[in-house]
GROMACS .gro file of C-alpha atoms in nm:
model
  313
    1UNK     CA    1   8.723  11.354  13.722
    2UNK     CA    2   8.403  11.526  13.598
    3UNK     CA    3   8.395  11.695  13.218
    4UNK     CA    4   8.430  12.030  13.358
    5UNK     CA    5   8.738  11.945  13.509
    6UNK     CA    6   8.868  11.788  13.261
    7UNK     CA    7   8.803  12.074  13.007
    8UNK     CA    8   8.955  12.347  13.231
    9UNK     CA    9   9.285  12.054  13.323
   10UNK     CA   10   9.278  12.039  12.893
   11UNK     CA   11   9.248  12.460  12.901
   12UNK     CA   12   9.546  12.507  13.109
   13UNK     CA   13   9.795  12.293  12.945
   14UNK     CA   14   9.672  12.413  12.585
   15UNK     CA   15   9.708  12.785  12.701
   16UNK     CA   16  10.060  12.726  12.858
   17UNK     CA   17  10.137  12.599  12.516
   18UNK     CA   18   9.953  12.895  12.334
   19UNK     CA   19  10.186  13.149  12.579
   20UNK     CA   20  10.480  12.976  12.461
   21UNK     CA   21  10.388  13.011  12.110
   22UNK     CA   22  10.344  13.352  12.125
   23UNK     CA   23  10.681  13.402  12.293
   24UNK     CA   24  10.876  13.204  12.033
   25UNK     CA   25  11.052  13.546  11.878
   26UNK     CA   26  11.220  13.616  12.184
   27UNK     CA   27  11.319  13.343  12.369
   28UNK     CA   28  11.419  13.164  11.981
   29UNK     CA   29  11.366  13.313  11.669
   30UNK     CA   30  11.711  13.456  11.629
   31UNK     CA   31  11.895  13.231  11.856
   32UNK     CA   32  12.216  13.042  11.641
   33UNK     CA   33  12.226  12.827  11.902
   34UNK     CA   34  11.848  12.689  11.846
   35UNK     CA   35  11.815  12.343  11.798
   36UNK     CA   36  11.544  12.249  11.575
   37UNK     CA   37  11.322  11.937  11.624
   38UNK     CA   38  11.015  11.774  11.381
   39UNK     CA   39  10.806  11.553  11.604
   40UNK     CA   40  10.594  11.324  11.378
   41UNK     CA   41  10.293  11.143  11.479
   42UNK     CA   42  10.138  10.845  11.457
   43UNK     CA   43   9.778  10.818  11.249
   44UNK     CA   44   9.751  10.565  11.024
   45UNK     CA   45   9.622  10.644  10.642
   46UNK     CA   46   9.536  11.009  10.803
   47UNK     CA   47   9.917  10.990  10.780
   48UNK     CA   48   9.907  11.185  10.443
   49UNK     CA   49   9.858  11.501  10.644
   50UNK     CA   50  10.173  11.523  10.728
   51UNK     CA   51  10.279  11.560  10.389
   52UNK     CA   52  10.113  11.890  10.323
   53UNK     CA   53  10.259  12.012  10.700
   54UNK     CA   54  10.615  11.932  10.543
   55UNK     CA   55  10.579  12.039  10.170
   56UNK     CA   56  10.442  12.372  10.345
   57UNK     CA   57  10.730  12.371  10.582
   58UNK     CA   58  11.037  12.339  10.359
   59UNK     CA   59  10.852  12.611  10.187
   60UNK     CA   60  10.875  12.857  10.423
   61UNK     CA   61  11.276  12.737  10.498
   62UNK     CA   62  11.190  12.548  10.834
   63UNK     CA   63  11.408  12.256  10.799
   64UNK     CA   64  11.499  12.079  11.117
   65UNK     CA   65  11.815  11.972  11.292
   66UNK     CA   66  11.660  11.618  11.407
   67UNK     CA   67  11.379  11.430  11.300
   68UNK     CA   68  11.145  11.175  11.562
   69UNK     CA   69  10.896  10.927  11.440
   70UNK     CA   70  10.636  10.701  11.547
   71UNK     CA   71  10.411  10.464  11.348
   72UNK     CA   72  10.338  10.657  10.999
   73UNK     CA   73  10.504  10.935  11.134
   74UNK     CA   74  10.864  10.716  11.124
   75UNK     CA   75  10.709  10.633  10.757
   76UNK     CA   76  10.714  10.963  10.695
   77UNK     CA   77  10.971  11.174  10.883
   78UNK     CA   78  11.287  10.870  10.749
   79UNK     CA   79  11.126  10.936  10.405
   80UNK     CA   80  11.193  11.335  10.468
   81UNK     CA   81  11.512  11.264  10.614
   82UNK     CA   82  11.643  11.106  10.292
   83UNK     CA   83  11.582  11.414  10.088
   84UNK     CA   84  11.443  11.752  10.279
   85UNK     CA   85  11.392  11.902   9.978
   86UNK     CA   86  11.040  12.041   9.756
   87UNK     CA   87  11.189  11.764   9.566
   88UNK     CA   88  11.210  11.510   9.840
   89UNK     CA   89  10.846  11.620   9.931
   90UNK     CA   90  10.725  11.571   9.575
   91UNK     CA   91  10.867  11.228   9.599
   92UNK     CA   92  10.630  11.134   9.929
   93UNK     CA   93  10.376  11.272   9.786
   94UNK     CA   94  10.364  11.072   9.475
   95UNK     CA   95  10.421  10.767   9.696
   96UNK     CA   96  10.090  10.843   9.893
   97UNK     CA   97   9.908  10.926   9.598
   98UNK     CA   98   9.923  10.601   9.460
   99UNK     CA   99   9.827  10.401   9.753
  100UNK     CA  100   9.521  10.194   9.769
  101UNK     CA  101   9.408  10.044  10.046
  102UNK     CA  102   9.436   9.659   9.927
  103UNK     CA  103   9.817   9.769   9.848
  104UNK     CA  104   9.912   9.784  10.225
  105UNK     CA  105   9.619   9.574  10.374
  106UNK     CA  106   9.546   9.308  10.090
  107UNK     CA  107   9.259   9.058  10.090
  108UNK     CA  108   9.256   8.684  10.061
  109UNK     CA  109   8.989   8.452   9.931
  110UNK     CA  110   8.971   8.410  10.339
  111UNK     CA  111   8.923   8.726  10.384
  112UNK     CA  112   8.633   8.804  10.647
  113UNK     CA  113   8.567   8.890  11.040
  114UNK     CA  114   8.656   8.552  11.168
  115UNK     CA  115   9.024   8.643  11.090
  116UNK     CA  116   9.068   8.853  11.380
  117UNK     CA  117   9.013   8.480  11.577
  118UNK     CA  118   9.245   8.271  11.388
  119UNK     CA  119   9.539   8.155  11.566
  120UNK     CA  120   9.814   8.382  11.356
  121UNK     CA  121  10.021   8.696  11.415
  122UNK     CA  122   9.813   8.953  11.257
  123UNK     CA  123   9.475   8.965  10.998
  124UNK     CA  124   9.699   9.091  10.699
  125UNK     CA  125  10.095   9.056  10.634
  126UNK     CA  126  10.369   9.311  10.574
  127UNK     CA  127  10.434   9.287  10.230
  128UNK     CA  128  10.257   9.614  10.089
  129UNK     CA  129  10.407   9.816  10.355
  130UNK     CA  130  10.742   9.702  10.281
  131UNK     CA  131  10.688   9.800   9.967
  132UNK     CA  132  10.548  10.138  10.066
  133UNK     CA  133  10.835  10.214  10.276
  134UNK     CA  134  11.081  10.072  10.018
  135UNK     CA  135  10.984  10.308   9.731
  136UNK     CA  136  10.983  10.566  10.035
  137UNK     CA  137  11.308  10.539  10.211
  138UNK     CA  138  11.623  10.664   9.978
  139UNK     CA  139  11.863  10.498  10.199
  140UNK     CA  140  11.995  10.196  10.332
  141UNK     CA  141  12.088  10.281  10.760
  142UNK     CA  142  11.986  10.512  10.942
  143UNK     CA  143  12.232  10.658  11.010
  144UNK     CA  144  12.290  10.745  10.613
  145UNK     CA  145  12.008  11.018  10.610
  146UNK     CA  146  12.075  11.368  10.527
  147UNK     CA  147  11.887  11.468  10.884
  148UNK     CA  148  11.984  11.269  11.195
  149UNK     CA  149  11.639  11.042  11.205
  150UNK     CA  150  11.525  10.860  11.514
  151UNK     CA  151  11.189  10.561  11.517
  152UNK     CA  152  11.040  10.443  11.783
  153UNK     CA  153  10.886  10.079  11.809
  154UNK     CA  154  10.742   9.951  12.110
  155UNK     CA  155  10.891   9.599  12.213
  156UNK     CA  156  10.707   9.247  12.287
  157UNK     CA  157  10.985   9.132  12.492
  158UNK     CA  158  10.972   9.351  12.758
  159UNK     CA  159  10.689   9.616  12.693
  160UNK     CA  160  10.958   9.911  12.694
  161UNK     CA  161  11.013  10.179  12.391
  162UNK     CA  162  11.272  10.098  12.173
  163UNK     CA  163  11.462  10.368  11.991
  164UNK     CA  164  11.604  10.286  11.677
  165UNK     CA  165  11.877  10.568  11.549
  166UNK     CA  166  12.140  10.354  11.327
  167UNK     CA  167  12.103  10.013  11.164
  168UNK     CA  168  11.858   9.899  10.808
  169UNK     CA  169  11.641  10.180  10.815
  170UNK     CA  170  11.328   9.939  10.612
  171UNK     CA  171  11.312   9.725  10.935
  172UNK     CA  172  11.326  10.014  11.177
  173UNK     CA  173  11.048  10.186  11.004
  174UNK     CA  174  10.850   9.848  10.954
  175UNK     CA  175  10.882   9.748  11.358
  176UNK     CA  176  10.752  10.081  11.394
  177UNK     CA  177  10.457  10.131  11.152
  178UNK     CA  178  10.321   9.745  11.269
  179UNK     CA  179   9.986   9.804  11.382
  180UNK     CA  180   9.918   9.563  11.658
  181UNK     CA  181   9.652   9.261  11.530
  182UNK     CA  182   9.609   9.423  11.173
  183UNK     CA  183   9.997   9.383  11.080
  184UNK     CA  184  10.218   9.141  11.193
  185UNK     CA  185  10.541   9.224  11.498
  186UNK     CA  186  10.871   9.311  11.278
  187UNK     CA  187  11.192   9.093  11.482
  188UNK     CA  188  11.504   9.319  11.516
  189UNK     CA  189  11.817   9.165  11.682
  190UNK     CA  190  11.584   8.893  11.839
  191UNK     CA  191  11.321   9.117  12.000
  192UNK     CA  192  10.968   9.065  11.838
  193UNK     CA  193  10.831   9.467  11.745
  194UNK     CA  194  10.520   9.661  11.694
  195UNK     CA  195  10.388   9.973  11.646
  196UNK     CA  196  10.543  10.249  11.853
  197UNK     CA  197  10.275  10.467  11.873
  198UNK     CA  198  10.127  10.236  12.176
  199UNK     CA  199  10.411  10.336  12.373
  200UNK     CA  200  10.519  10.706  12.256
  201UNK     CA  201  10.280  10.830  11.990
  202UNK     CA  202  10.402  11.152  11.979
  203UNK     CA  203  10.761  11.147  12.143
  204UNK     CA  204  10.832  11.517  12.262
  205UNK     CA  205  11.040  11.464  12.552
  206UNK     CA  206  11.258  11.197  12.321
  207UNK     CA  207  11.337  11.537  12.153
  208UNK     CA  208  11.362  11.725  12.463
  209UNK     CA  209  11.567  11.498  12.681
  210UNK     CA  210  11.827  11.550  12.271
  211UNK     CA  211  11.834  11.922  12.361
  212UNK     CA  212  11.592  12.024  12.127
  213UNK     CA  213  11.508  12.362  12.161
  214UNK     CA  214  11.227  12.425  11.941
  215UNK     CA  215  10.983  12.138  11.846
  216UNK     CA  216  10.718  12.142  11.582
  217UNK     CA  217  10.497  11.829  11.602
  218UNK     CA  218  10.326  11.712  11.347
  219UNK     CA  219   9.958  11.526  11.442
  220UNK     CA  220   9.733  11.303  11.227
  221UNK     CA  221   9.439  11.393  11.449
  222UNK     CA  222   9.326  11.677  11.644
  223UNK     CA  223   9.486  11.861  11.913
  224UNK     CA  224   9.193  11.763  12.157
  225UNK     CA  225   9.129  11.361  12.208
  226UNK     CA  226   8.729  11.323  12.247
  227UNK     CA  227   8.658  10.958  12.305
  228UNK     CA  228   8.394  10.795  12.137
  229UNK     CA  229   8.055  10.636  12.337
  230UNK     CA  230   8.134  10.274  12.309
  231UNK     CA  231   7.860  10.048  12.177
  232UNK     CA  232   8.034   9.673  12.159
  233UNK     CA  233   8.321   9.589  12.358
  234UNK     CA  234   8.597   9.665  12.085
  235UNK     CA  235   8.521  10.016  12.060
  236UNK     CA  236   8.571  10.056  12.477
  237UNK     CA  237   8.940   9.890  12.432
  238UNK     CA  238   9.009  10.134  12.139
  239UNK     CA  239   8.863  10.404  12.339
  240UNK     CA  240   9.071  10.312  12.671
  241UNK     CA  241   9.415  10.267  12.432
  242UNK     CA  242   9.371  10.584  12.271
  243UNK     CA  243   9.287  10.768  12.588
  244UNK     CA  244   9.619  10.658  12.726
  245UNK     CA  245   9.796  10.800  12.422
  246UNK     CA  246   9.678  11.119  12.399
  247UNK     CA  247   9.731  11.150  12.801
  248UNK     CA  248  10.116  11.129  12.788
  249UNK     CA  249  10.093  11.357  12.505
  250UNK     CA  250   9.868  11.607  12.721
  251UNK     CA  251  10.156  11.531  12.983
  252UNK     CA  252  10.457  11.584  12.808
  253UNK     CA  253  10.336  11.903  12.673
  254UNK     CA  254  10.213  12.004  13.053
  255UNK     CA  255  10.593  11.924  13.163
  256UNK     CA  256  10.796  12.110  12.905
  257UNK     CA  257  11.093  12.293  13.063
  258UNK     CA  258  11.193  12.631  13.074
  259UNK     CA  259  11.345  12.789  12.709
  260UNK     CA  260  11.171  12.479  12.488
  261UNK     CA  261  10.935  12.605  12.219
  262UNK     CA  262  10.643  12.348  12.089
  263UNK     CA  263  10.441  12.414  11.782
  264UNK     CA  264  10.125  12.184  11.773
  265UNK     CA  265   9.994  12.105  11.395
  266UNK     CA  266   9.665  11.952  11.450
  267UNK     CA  267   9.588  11.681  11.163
  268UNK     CA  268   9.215  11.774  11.185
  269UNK     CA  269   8.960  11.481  11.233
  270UNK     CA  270   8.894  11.164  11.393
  271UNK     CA  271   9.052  10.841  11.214
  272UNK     CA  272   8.848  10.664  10.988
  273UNK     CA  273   8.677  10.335  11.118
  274UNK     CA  274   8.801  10.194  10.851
  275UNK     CA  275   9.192  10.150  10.881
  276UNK     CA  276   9.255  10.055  10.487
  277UNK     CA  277   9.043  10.386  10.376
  278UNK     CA  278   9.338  10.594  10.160
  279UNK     CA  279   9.057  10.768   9.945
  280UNK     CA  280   9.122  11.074  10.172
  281UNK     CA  281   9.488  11.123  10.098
  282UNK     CA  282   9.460  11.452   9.856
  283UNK     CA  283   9.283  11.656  10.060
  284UNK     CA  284   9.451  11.527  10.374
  285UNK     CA  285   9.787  11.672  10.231
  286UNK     CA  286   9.643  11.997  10.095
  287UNK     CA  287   9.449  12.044  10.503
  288UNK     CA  288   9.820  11.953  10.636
  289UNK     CA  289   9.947  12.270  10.468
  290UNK     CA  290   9.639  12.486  10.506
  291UNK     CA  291   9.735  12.370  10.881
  292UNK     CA  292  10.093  12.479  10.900
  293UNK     CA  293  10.015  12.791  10.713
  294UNK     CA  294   9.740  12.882  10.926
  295UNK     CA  295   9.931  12.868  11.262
  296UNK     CA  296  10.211  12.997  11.150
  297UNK     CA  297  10.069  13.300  11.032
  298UNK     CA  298   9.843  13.346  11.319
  299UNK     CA  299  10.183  13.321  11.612
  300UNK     CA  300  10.451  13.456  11.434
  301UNK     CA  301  10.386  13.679  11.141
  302UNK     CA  302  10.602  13.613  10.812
  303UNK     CA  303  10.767  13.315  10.713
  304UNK     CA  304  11.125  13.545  10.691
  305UNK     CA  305  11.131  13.557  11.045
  306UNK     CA  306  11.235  13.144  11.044
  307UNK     CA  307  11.538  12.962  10.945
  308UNK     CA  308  11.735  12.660  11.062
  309UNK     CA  309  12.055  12.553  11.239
  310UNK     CA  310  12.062  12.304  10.983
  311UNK     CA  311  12.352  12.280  10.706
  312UNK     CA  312  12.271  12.055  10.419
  313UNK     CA  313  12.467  11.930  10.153
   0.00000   0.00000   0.00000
């Protein structure tokens, strides 16, 4: 398919979504019966965005009835689910503020470019994250969290998505957040895990298929996927991976069925080559809510015209 093509293929499924957007007060804005979905992304350390989308969010009273994750985004969206609150949100932030890149990706006297050949799992271990996601996560299952939470992780045993909605919520989150090569595969139940953004990065119709009528996703990068020019042979299979996610996200959102309402909050640039780079994370939460602010002012006027299904206690 040439570029042109592609751009006007891009045009028409981002102006479908842009109609819908517009026509959220009618078809949902005062509809009890709405049921409200967060759809978090995966990203990496340009997870921080999300933060700001959240904090800004909960500000306006958008709390949702059901919460999807993949990769940082089940990081994230269990930590939210725990405690969807300015206070819960002040909590994740702090926990992102303080991370360092050697905290989550640590170095060994070995440390060096012939690691990615050695004959082991993965170039750095788990430990940080756990850690991370420890100090993260206010609850033990799943199942325990003030918002109904679901992760994705994508299994080794058989290739397929696997949805994770009760059990220890640490391991869930781990399986899902385990970058393939750079951390090691998390075993659940006998089935060897990683990261779940390789098979549903952003997992709209998960929501959709739940009955969610009204979906905000939340993106760590932007709306539009523009591959880079590979130069080594790497960079093409990161290219060609990437390109597949973003093309079932371009899908999904092309195949949305009548009465469903997405909001897309783009998370701005392109990753950072360099995976253990956190020295972003401040301004990355303050563009997440410059984001959500931004769009939501621009498609449907005041934040008193939102509220939730949602009852908390």
């Amino acid at each position: 398919m040439s570029e042109t093509a592609t751009s006007d293929a891009e045009g028409r499924i981002f102006g479908r979504m842009r109609t819908r957007m517009r026509g959220w007060r009618g078809a949902q804005a005062d509809d009890p019966k709405a049921i409200t979905a967060f759809v978090l992304a995966g990203g990496g350390s340009r997870g921080a965005v999300q933060v700001g989308m959240l904090a800004e969010l909960v500000a306006r009273g958008i709390i949702p009835d059901r919460i999807y994750g993949a990769s940082v985004g089940a990081v994230n969206g269990a930590a939210f689910a725990g405690d969807p609150t300015e206070a819960g949100i002040e909590h994740l932030h702090e926990v992102w503020r303080r991370i360092k890149g050697e905290d989550i990706f640590p170095r060994t006297r070995a440390h060096g470019p012939w690691r990615w050949f050695q004959l082991r799992p993965a170039v750095h271990s788990n430990h940080g994250l756990r850690r991370v996601v420890e100090e993260g996560i206010g609850f033990e299952r799943l199942e325990e969290a003030k918002i109904p939470v679901e992760v994705v992780a994508t299994s080794l045993t058989d290739g397929r998505e696997r949805w994770f909605t009760h059990g220890p919520s640490v391991e869930a989150v781990m399986a899902s957040a385990a970058i393939p090569a750079i951390l090691p595969p998390v075993d659940i139940d006998g089935d060897l895990l990683m990261d779940g953004g390789v098979v549903n990065n952003v997992p709209i119709a998960r929501a959709v298929n739940a009955g969610a009528t009204r979906i905000f996703v939340l993106l760590c990068g932007p709306l539009h996927y523009r591959p880079m020019q590979p130069r080594r042979p790497i960079e093409a299979m990161l290219s060609a991976l990437f390109v597949a996610i973003h093309a079932r996200f371009a899908r999904e959102l092309a195949e949305l069925p009548p009465g469903v309402e997405v909001t897309v909050f783009s998370g701005g640039g392109e990753p950072s080559s360099d995976y253990s780079d956190f020295s972003g994370t401040e301004e990355l939460i303050a563009e997440g809510r410059r984001e959500v602010a931004t769009v939501l002012d621009r498609y449907r006027g005041t934040s008193h015209e939102f509220g939730s299904s949602s009852a908390l206690t």
